[in-house]
JSON list of C-alpha atoms in Angstrom, two decimals:
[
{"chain": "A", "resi": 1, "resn": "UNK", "atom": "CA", "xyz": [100.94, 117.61, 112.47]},
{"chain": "A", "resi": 2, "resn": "UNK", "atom": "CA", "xyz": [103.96, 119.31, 110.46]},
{"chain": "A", "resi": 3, "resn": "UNK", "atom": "CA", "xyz": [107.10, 118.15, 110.79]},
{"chain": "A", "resi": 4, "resn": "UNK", "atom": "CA", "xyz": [108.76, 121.18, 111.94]},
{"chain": "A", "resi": 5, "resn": "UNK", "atom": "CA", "xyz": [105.77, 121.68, 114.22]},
{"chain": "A", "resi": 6, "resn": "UNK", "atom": "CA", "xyz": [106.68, 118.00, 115.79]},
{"chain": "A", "resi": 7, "resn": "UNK", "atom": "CA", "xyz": [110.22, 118.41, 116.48]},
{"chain": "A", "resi": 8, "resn": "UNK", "atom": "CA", "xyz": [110.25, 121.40, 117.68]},
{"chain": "A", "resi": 9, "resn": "UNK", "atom": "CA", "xyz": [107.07, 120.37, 120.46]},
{"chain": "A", "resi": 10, "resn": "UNK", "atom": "CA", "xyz": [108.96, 116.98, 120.82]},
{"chain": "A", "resi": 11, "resn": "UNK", "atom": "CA", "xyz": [112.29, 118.97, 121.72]},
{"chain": "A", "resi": 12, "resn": "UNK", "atom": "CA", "xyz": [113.99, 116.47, 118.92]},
{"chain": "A", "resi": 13, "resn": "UNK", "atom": "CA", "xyz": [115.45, 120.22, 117.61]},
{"chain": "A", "resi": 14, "resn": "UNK", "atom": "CA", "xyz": [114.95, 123.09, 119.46]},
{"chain": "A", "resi": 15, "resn": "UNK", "atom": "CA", "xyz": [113.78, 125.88, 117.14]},
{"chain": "A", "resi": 16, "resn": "UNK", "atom": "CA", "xyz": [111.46, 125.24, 114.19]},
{"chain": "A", "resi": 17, "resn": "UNK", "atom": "CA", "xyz": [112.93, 127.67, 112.17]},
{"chain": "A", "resi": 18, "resn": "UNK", "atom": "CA", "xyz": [116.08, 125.45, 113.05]},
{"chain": "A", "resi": 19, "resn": "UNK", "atom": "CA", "xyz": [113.96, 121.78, 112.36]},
{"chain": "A", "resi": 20, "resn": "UNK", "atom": "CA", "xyz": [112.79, 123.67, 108.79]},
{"chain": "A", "resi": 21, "resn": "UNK", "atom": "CA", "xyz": [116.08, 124.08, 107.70]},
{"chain": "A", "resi": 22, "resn": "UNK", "atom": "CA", "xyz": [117.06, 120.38, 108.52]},
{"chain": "A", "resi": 23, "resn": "UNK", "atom": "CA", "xyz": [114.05, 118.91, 106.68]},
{"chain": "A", "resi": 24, "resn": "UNK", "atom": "CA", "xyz": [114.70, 121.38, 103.88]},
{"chain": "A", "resi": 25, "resn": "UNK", "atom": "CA", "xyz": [118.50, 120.19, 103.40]},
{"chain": "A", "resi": 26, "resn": "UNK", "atom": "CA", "xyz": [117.17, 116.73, 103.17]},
{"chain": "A", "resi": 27, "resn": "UNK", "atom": "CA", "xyz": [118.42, 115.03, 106.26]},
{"chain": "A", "resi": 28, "resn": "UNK", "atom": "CA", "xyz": [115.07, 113.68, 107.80]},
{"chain": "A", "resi": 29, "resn": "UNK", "atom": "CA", "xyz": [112.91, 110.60, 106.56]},
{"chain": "A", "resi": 30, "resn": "UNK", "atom": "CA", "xyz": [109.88, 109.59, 107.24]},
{"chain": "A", "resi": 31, "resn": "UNK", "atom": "CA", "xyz": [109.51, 105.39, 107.17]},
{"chain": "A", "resi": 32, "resn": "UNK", "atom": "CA", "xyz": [112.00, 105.86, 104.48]},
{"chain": "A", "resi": 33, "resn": "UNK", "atom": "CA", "xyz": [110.85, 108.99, 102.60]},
{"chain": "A", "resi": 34, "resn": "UNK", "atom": "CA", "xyz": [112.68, 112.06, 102.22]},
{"chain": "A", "resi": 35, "resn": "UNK", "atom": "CA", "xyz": [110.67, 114.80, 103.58]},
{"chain": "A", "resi": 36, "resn": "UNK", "atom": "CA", "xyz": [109.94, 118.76, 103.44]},
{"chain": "A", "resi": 37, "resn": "UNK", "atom": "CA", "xyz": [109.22, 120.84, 106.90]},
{"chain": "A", "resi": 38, "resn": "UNK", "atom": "CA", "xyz": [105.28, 120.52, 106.01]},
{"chain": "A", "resi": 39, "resn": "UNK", "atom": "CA", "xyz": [105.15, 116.78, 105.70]},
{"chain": "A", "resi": 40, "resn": "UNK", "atom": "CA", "xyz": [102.45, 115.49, 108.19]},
{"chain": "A", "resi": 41, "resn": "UNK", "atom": "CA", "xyz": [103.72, 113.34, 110.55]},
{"chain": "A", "resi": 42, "resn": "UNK", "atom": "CA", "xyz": [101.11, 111.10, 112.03]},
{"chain": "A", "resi": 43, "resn": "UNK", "atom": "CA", "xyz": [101.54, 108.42, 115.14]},
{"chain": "A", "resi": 44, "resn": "UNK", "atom": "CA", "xyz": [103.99, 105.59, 115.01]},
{"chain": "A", "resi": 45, "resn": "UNK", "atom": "CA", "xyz": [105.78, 106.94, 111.98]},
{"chain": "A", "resi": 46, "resn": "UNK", "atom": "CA", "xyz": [109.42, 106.74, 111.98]},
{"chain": "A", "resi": 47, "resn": "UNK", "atom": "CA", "xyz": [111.90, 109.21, 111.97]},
{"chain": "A", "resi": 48, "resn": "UNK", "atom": "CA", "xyz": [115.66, 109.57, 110.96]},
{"chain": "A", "resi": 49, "resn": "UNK", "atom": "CA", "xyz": [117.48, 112.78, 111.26]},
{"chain": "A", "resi": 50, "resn": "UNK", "atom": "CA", "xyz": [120.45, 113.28, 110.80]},
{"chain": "A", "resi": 51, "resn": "UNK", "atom": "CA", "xyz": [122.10, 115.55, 113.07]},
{"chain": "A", "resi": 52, "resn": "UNK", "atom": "CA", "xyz": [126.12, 115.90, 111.69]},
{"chain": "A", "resi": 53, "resn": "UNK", "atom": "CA", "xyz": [127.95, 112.73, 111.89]},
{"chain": "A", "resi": 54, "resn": "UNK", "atom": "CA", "xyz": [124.90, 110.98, 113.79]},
{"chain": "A", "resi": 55, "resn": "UNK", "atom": "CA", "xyz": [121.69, 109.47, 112.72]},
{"chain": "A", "resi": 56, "resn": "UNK", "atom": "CA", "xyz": [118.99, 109.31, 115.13]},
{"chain": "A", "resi": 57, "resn": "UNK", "atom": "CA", "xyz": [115.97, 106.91, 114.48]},
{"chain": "A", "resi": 58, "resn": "UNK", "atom": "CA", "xyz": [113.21, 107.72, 116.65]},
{"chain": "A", "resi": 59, "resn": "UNK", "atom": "CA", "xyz": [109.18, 106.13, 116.20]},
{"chain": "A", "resi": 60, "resn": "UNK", "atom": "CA", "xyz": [106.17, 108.87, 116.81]},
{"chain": "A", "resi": 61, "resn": "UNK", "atom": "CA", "xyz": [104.32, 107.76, 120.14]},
{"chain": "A", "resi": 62, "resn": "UNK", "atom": "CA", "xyz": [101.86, 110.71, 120.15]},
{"chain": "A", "resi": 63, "resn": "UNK", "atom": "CA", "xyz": [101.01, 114.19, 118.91]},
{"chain": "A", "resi": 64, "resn": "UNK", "atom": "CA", "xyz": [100.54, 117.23, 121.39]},
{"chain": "A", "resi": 65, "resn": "UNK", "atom": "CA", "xyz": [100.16, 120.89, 120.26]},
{"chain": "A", "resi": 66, "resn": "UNK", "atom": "CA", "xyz": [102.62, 121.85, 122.99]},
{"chain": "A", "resi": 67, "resn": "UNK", "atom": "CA", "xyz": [104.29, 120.21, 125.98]},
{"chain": "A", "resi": 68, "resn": "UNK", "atom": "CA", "xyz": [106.14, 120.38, 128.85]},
{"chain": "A", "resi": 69, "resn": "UNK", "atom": "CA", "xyz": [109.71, 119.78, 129.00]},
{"chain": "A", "resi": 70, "resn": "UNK", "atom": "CA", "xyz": [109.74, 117.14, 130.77]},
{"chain": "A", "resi": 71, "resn": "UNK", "atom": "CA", "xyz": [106.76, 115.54, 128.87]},
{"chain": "A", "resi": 72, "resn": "UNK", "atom": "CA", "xyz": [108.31, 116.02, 125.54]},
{"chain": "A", "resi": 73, "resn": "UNK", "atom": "CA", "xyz": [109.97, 112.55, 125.56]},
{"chain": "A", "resi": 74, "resn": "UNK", "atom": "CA", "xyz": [107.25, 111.05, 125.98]},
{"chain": "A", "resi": 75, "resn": "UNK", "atom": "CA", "xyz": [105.89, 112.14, 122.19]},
{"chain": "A", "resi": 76, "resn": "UNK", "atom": "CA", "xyz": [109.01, 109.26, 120.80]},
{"chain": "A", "resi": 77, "resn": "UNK", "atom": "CA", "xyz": [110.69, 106.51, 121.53]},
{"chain": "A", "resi": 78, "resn": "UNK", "atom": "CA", "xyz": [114.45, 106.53, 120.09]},
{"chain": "A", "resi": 79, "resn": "UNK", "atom": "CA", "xyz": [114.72, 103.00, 118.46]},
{"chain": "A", "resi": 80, "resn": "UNK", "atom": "CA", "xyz": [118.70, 104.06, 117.30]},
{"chain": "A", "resi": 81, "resn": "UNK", "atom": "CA", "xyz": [121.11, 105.78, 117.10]},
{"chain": "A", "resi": 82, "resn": "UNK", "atom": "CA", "xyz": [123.98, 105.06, 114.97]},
{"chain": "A", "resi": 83, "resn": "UNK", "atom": "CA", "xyz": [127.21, 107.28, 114.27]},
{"chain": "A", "resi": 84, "resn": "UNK", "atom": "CA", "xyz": [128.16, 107.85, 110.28]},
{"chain": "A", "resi": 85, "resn": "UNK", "atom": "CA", "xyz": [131.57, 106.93, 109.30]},
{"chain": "A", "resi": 86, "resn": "UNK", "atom": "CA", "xyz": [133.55, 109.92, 108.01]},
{"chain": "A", "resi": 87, "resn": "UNK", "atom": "CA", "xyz": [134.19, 109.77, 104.00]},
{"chain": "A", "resi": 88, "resn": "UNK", "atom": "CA", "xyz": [137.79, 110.97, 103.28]},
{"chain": "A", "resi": 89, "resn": "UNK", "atom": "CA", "xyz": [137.44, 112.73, 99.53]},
{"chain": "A", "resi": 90, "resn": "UNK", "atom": "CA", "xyz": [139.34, 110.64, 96.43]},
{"chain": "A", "resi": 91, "resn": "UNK", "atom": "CA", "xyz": [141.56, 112.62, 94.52]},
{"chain": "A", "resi": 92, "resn": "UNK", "atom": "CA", "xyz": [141.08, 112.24, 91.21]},
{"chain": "A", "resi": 93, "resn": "UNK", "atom": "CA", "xyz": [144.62, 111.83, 88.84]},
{"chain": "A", "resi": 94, "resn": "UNK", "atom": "CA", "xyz": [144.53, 113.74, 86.01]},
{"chain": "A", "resi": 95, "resn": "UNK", "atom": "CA", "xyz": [147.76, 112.67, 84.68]},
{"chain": "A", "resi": 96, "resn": "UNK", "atom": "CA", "xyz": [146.62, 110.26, 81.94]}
]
């Protein structure tokens, strides 16, 4: 199954338009491997996306075309979830 086509059945991310744009930008791996939208996800794969200033780690239990909401959790399991710490910017002195 895609991997737009996954989170959006999951409910990970709501829209797929919305989970293509996350793969595109490069903030979801799978077992460690950047991915695109189309990268076939397959069961117990793991996931980390990225949502803002929070990374969510989640492992594939199964694949369903569609579900119902409250079915969809039942597609993962979240192993973690762990908050990023916020980089401040270094200014760079010129005055040599």
């Amino acid at each position: 199954m895609r991997l737009d086509k996954f989170l959006k059945v999951s409910r990970l991310i709501k829209r797929r338009t919305l989970a293509k744009q996350v793969a595109d930008q490069g903030r979801i791996t799978i077992n460690n491997k950047v991915s695109k939208a189309s990268s076939v996800v397959k069961e117990s794969d793991e996931l980390s996306i990225r949502f803002g200033q929070k990374v969510v780690t989640v492992k594939v239990e199964a694949l369903k075309e569609s579900t119902k909401k409250e079915d969809a959790a039942s597609m993962y399991t979240i192993l973690k979830e762990e908050k990023l710490e916020k980089v401040e910017p270094e200014f760079i002195d010129d005055e040599d």
